[in-house]
């Protein structure tokens, strides 16, 4: 006959089982809490490697607003003159990217170190979008506008804490970052001297995830889009688009410059074909009102959904294309000087 366990032994076994289950639950809870904390509080996340060692400082920051909090990185080149106010270029990454990866791919920090300007890299959170895409399309719910306000808060913070010239700020973005850059420029046109869209969707073509997919495939109807109000405040627009982009249809670039041209009352177009060395050829079209350029469209033959002229082997980067980094800086630097 089997020996019965004593009440004390049963209590001990029950307590051991309870402790084991409780421990598993607590470990799972701590892991989930740590994940949320790393997304919400920058200081709790492991610091990523400097994408441009030796060229300047890679400064961490965080901005907050009604959409929550977002981390950002600021590249500050070495050797800036004490007391000088320098231009600020805001770089908005695409889906699946972060500031460090975007900086490595575009090599914008190297150019900033040579030319003497600051580069701000706001970072989308995985809590806001699992693929780190900026929610440029979600205007119906107001989430897109809230994220735009967060980016603007980061810009204001950098202009307050660092030697950024508030009167010389420009925007540039890739893919979802390009869509967000266009949205920011249309919401706050007086805040920016220029905006550059690389492989992005024209503003106003989407208001939800469903309509965003339609717009990316080039199936949005421009007639459904309210035109941008006519104003000479709209910052000049540079659009860079590849003919072999399978993610964002090339018609989006045409639609973006059409909107900008209509807002500026453009009367003339001038096109030219350019090829530098063995890089991919491009057709550059300037949309002018008088002597002033309202928009420039750069269509690159054979370029897919990637940063043109970017670092070899980096994600979303095509080293065979013309140098988009240099093109963007030349475009915005002219507006800074003007």
Coordinates of C-alpha atoms in Angstrom, one line a residue:
X1 CA 0.0 0.0 0.0
X2 CA 1.5 3.4 -1.0
X3 CA 2.6 5.7 1.7
X4 CA 0.4 8.8 2.2
X5 CA 2.2 12.2 2.1
X6 CA 1.9 14.2 5.2
X7 CA 0.0 17.6 5.2
X8 CA 3.3 19.4 5.7
X9 CA 4.9 17.6 2.7
X10 CA 1.8 18.5 0.5
X11 CA 2.0 22.1 1.6
X12 CA 5.7 22.2 0.7
X13 CA 5.2 20.7 -2.7
X14 CA 2.3 23.1 -3.4
X15 CA 4.4 26.1 -2.4
X16 CA 7.3 24.9 -4.6
X17 CA 5.0 24.6 -7.6
X18 CA 3.5 28.0 -6.9
X19 CA 6.9 29.6 -6.7
X20 CA 7.9 28.0 -10.0
X21 CA 4.8 29.3 -11.8
X22 CA 5.1 32.7 -10.2
X23 CA 8.7 33.0 -11.2
X24 CA 7.9 32.2 -14.8
X25 CA 5.1 34.8 -14.8
X26 CA 7.4 37.4 -13.2
X27 CA 10.2 36.7 -15.7
X28 CA 7.8 37.1 -18.6
X29 CA 6.4 40.3 -17.2
X30 CA 9.8 41.8 -16.6
X31 CA 10.8 40.9 -20.1
X32 CA 7.7 42.6 -21.6
X33 CA 8.3 45.6 -19.3
X34 CA 11.9 45.9 -20.4
X35 CA 10.9 45.8 -24.0
X36 CA 8.4 48.6 -23.5
X37 CA 10.9 50.6 -21.5
X38 CA 13.6 50.3 -24.1
X39 CA 11.1 51.7 -26.7
X40 CA 9.9 54.5 -24.5
X41 CA 13.0 55.6 -22.6
X42 CA 16.2 56.0 -24.6
X43 CA 18.5 55.7 -21.7
X44 CA 17.5 52.1 -21.1
X45 CA 18.4 50.9 -24.5
X46 CA 21.9 49.8 -25.4
X47 CA 23.6 52.6 -27.2
X48 CA 24.1 51.8 -31.0
X49 CA 27.5 52.2 -32.5
X50 CA 28.5 55.6 -33.9
X51 CA 27.9 55.5 -37.7
X52 CA 30.6 58.2 -38.4
X53 CA 33.4 57.8 -35.9
X54 CA 36.0 60.5 -35.9
X55 CA 33.8 63.0 -37.8
X56 CA 31.7 64.5 -34.9
X57 CA 29.4 63.8 -32.1
X58 CA 26.4 61.3 -32.2
X59 CA 24.1 62.8 -29.6
X60 CA 21.0 61.0 -28.2
X61 CA 17.8 62.8 -27.4
X62 CA 14.1 62.3 -27.0
X63 CA 11.1 64.4 -27.9
X64 CA 7.6 64.0 -26.5
X65 CA 4.1 65.0 -27.6
X66 CA 0.5 63.7 -27.9
X67 CA 1.8 60.8 -29.9
X68 CA 4.1 59.7 -27.1
X69 CA 7.9 59.9 -27.2
X70 CA 10.4 59.4 -29.9
X71 CA 14.1 59.1 -29.7
X72 CA 16.4 61.0 -32.1
X73 CA 20.0 61.2 -32.9
X74 CA 21.9 64.4 -33.8
X75 CA 25.1 64.5 -35.7
X76 CA 27.2 67.5 -34.8
X77 CA 30.4 67.9 -36.8
X78 CA 33.7 68.7 -35.1
X79 CA 35.2 72.1 -35.5
X80 CA 32.1 74.3 -35.5
X81 CA 33.0 77.9 -34.8
X82 CA 32.0 78.9 -31.2
X83 CA 28.7 80.8 -31.2
X84 CA 28.0 80.1 -34.9
X85 CA 24.5 79.1 -36.0
X86 CA 24.6 76.5 -38.7
X87 CA 22.0 74.9 -41.0
X88 CA 20.0 71.9 -39.9
X89 CA 19.0 69.0 -42.2
X90 CA 16.3 66.6 -40.9
X91 CA 16.6 63.1 -42.2
X92 CA 13.6 60.8 -41.9
X93 CA 14.4 57.1 -42.4
X94 CA 12.3 54.6 -44.2
X95 CA 10.7 51.3 -43.1
X96 CA 13.0 48.8 -41.5
X97 CA 15.7 51.5 -40.8
X98 CA 17.0 53.4 -37.8
X99 CA 19.1 56.5 -37.5
X100 CA 22.4 54.8 -37.5
X101 CA 21.6 52.6 -40.4
X102 CA 20.2 55.5 -42.4
X103 CA 23.3 57.6 -41.7
X104 CA 25.6 54.8 -42.8
X105 CA 23.6 54.2 -46.0
X106 CA 23.4 57.8 -47.1
X107 CA 26.8 59.0 -45.7
X108 CA 25.1 62.3 -45.0
X109 CA 27.2 62.7 -41.8
X110 CA 30.4 62.7 -43.9
X111 CA 29.0 65.5 -46.1
X112 CA 27.8 67.4 -43.0
X113 CA 31.3 67.2 -41.5
X114 CA 32.8 68.7 -44.7
X115 CA 30.1 71.4 -45.2
X116 CA 29.5 72.3 -41.6
X117 CA 25.9 71.6 -40.8
X118 CA 23.9 69.6 -38.3
X119 CA 21.9 66.4 -39.2
X120 CA 18.9 65.4 -37.1
X121 CA 17.6 61.8 -37.4
X122 CA 14.2 61.3 -35.6
X123 CA 13.5 57.6 -35.0
X124 CA 10.2 55.8 -35.3
X125 CA 9.2 53.4 -32.6
X126 CA 8.3 49.8 -33.1
X127 CA 5.4 50.4 -30.7
X128 CA 4.0 53.0 -33.2
X129 CA 4.7 50.8 -36.2
X130 CA 6.2 47.2 -36.1
X131 CA 8.3 47.9 -39.2
X132 CA 9.5 51.4 -37.9
X133 CA 7.5 53.1 -40.8
X134 CA 6.4 56.6 -40.2
X135 CA 2.6 56.6 -40.3
X136 CA 2.5 59.4 -42.9
X137 CA -0.7 58.0 -44.4
X138 CA -2.9 57.8 -41.2
X139 CA -4.3 61.3 -41.4
X140 CA -7.9 60.2 -40.9
X141 CA -7.2 59.2 -37.3
X142 CA -4.8 62.1 -36.7
X143 CA -1.9 59.8 -36.0
X144 CA 0.1 61.1 -38.9
X145 CA -0.3 64.7 -37.7
X146 CA 0.6 63.7 -34.2
X147 CA 3.9 62.1 -35.4
X148 CA 4.6 65.2 -37.5
X149 CA 4.2 67.3 -34.4
X150 CA 6.6 65.0 -32.5
X151 CA 9.2 65.6 -35.2
X152 CA 8.6 69.3 -35.1
X153 CA 9.1 69.1 -31.3
X154 CA 12.5 67.4 -31.9
X155 CA 13.5 70.1 -34.3
X156 CA 12.5 72.9 -31.8
X157 CA 14.5 71.1 -29.1
X158 CA 17.6 70.8 -31.2
X159 CA 17.4 74.5 -32.2
X160 CA 17.2 75.4 -28.5
X161 CA 20.0 73.2 -27.2
X162 CA 22.4 73.1 -30.1
X163 CA 23.8 75.7 -32.6
X164 CA 21.1 75.1 -35.2
X165 CA 19.8 78.1 -37.2
X166 CA 16.0 78.0 -36.9
X167 CA 15.8 80.0 -40.2
X168 CA 17.8 77.4 -42.1
X169 CA 16.1 74.1 -41.7
X170 CA 15.3 71.6 -44.4
X171 CA 13.7 68.1 -44.6
X172 CA 14.6 65.0 -46.5
X173 CA 13.2 61.5 -46.3
X174 CA 13.3 58.0 -47.9
X175 CA 10.1 56.0 -48.6
X176 CA 7.8 56.4 -45.5
X177 CA 10.2 59.1 -44.4
X178 CA 9.6 60.9 -47.6
X179 CA 5.9 60.8 -47.1
X180 CA 6.3 62.2 -43.6
X181 CA 8.6 64.9 -44.9
X182 CA 6.0 66.0 -47.4
X183 CA 3.3 66.0 -44.8
X184 CA 5.4 68.1 -42.5
X185 CA 6.1 70.6 -45.2
X186 CA 2.5 71.0 -46.1
X187 CA 1.5 71.4 -42.4
X188 CA 4.2 73.9 -41.6
X189 CA 5.5 75.3 -44.9
X190 CA 7.0 78.5 -43.3
X191 CA 9.3 76.4 -41.0
X192 CA 11.3 74.8 -43.8
X193 CA 13.5 76.3 -46.6
X194 CA 13.3 73.1 -48.7
X195 CA 12.1 69.5 -48.7
X196 CA 13.4 66.4 -50.5
X197 CA 11.4 63.3 -51.2
X198 CA 13.3 60.1 -52.2
X199 CA 11.0 57.3 -53.4
X200 CA 8.0 58.6 -51.5
X201 CA 4.2 59.0 -51.9
X202 CA 2.8 62.4 -52.8
X203 CA 1.0 64.2 -50.0
X204 CA -2.8 63.8 -49.7
X205 CA -3.1 60.5 -51.7
X206 CA -3.8 58.4 -48.6
X207 CA -5.7 58.7 -45.3
X208 CA -5.4 55.1 -44.0
X209 CA -3.4 51.9 -44.4
X210 CA -5.7 50.7 -47.2
X211 CA -5.5 53.9 -49.3
X212 CA -1.7 54.0 -48.6
X213 CA -1.2 50.7 -50.4
X214 CA -3.3 52.0 -53.3
X215 CA -1.2 55.2 -53.5
X216 CA 2.1 53.3 -53.3
X217 CA 1.0 51.2 -56.3
X218 CA 0.1 54.4 -58.2
X219 CA -3.6 53.7 -58.2
X220 CA -4.7 56.8 -56.2
X221 CA -6.8 59.3 -58.0
X222 CA -5.3 62.8 -58.0
X223 CA -8.7 64.2 -58.7
X224 CA -9.7 63.0 -55.2
X225 CA -7.0 65.1 -53.6
X226 CA -7.6 68.6 -52.4
X227 CA -5.1 70.8 -54.1
X228 CA -2.5 72.6 -52.0
X229 CA -3.5 76.2 -51.5
X230 CA -1.7 78.6 -53.8
X231 CA 1.1 80.3 -51.8
X232 CA 4.7 81.4 -52.2
X233 CA 5.4 80.0 -48.8
X234 CA 5.6 76.4 -49.9
X235 CA 9.3 75.3 -49.6
X236 CA 10.9 74.2 -52.9
X237 CA 10.6 70.5 -53.5
X238 CA 13.1 68.0 -54.8
X239 CA 11.8 64.6 -55.8
X240 CA 14.1 61.6 -56.6
X241 CA 12.4 58.6 -58.0
X242 CA 13.6 55.4 -59.7
X243 CA 12.0 53.9 -62.8
X244 CA 12.3 50.3 -61.4
X245 CA 10.8 51.0 -58.0
X246 CA 8.5 48.1 -57.2
X247 CA 7.4 49.5 -53.8
X248 CA 6.4 53.1 -54.7
X249 CA 5.2 53.7 -58.2
X250 CA 7.1 56.4 -60.2
X251 CA 3.8 58.2 -60.8
X252 CA 4.0 59.4 -57.2
X253 CA 7.0 61.6 -58.0
X254 CA 5.1 63.2 -60.9
X255 CA 2.1 63.8 -58.7
X256 CA 4.2 65.4 -56.0
X257 CA 5.8 68.0 -58.4
X258 CA 2.4 68.6 -60.0
X259 CA 0.9 69.5 -56.6
X260 CA 3.8 71.8 -55.8
X261 CA 3.8 73.4 -59.2
X262 CA 0.1 74.1 -59.0
X263 CA 0.5 75.7 -55.6
X264 CA 3.3 77.9 -56.9
X265 CA 1.5 78.8 -60.2
X266 CA 4.4 77.4 -62.2
X267 CA 4.5 78.4 -65.9
X268 CA 7.6 76.7 -67.3
X269 CA 9.4 73.4 -67.3
X270 CA 13.0 72.7 -68.3
X271 CA 14.3 69.1 -68.7
X272 CA 17.8 67.8 -69.2
X273 CA 19.5 64.3 -69.3
X274 CA 22.5 63.9 -66.9
X275 CA 24.9 61.0 -66.5
X276 CA 28.0 61.2 -64.3
X277 CA 30.6 58.6 -65.2
X278 CA 29.2 55.1 -65.1
X279 CA 26.4 55.9 -62.7
X280 CA 22.8 55.5 -63.8
X281 CA 21.5 58.2 -66.1
X282 CA 18.8 60.6 -64.9
X283 CA 16.3 63.0 -66.4
X284 CA 16.1 66.3 -64.3
X285 CA 13.1 68.5 -64.8
X286 CA 12.9 72.0 -63.2
X287 CA 9.5 73.5 -62.6
X288 CA 9.9 77.3 -62.5
X289 CA 7.9 80.4 -61.8
X290 CA 10.0 83.1 -63.3
X291 CA 13.6 82.5 -62.2
X292 CA 12.6 80.6 -59.1
X293 CA 12.4 76.8 -58.9
X294 CA 9.3 75.5 -57.2
X295 CA 10.1 71.8 -57.7
X296 CA 12.7 69.6 -59.3
X297 CA 11.9 66.0 -60.5
X298 CA 14.8 63.6 -60.8
X299 CA 13.9 60.3 -62.5
X300 CA 16.7 57.8 -62.4
X301 CA 16.8 55.0 -65.0
X302 CA 17.0 51.5 -63.5
X303 CA 16.9 52.6 -59.8
X304 CA 14.7 50.5 -57.5
X305 CA 13.4 51.3 -54.0
X306 CA 16.8 52.4 -52.7
X307 CA 18.8 55.4 -51.8
X308 CA 20.6 56.4 -55.0
X309 CA 24.4 56.4 -54.7
X310 CA 24.2 54.9 -51.2
X311 CA 26.7 52.7 -49.4
X312 CA 27.4 49.3 -51.1
X313 CA 25.7 46.3 -49.4
X314 CA 23.6 48.5 -47.1
X315 CA 19.9 47.8 -47.0
X316 CA 17.8 50.1 -49.3
X317 CA 20.9 51.4 -50.9
X318 CA 22.1 51.4 -54.6
X319 CA 25.7 52.5 -55.1
X320 CA 25.3 52.6 -58.9
X321 CA 22.9 55.5 -58.8
X322 CA 23.8 59.2 -58.9
X323 CA 24.7 60.6 -55.5
X324 CA 21.3 61.6 -53.9
X325 CA 23.1 62.8 -50.8
X326 CA 25.0 65.4 -52.8
X327 CA 22.0 66.3 -54.9
X328 CA 19.9 67.0 -51.8
X329 CA 22.6 69.1 -50.1
X330 CA 23.1 71.2 -53.3
X331 CA 19.4 71.8 -53.6
X332 CA 18.8 72.8 -50.0
X333 CA 22.1 74.8 -49.7
X334 CA 20.9 77.1 -52.5
X335 CA 17.8 77.8 -50.6
X336 CA 19.8 78.5 -47.4
X337 CA 21.9 81.0 -49.2
X338 CA 18.8 82.7 -50.8

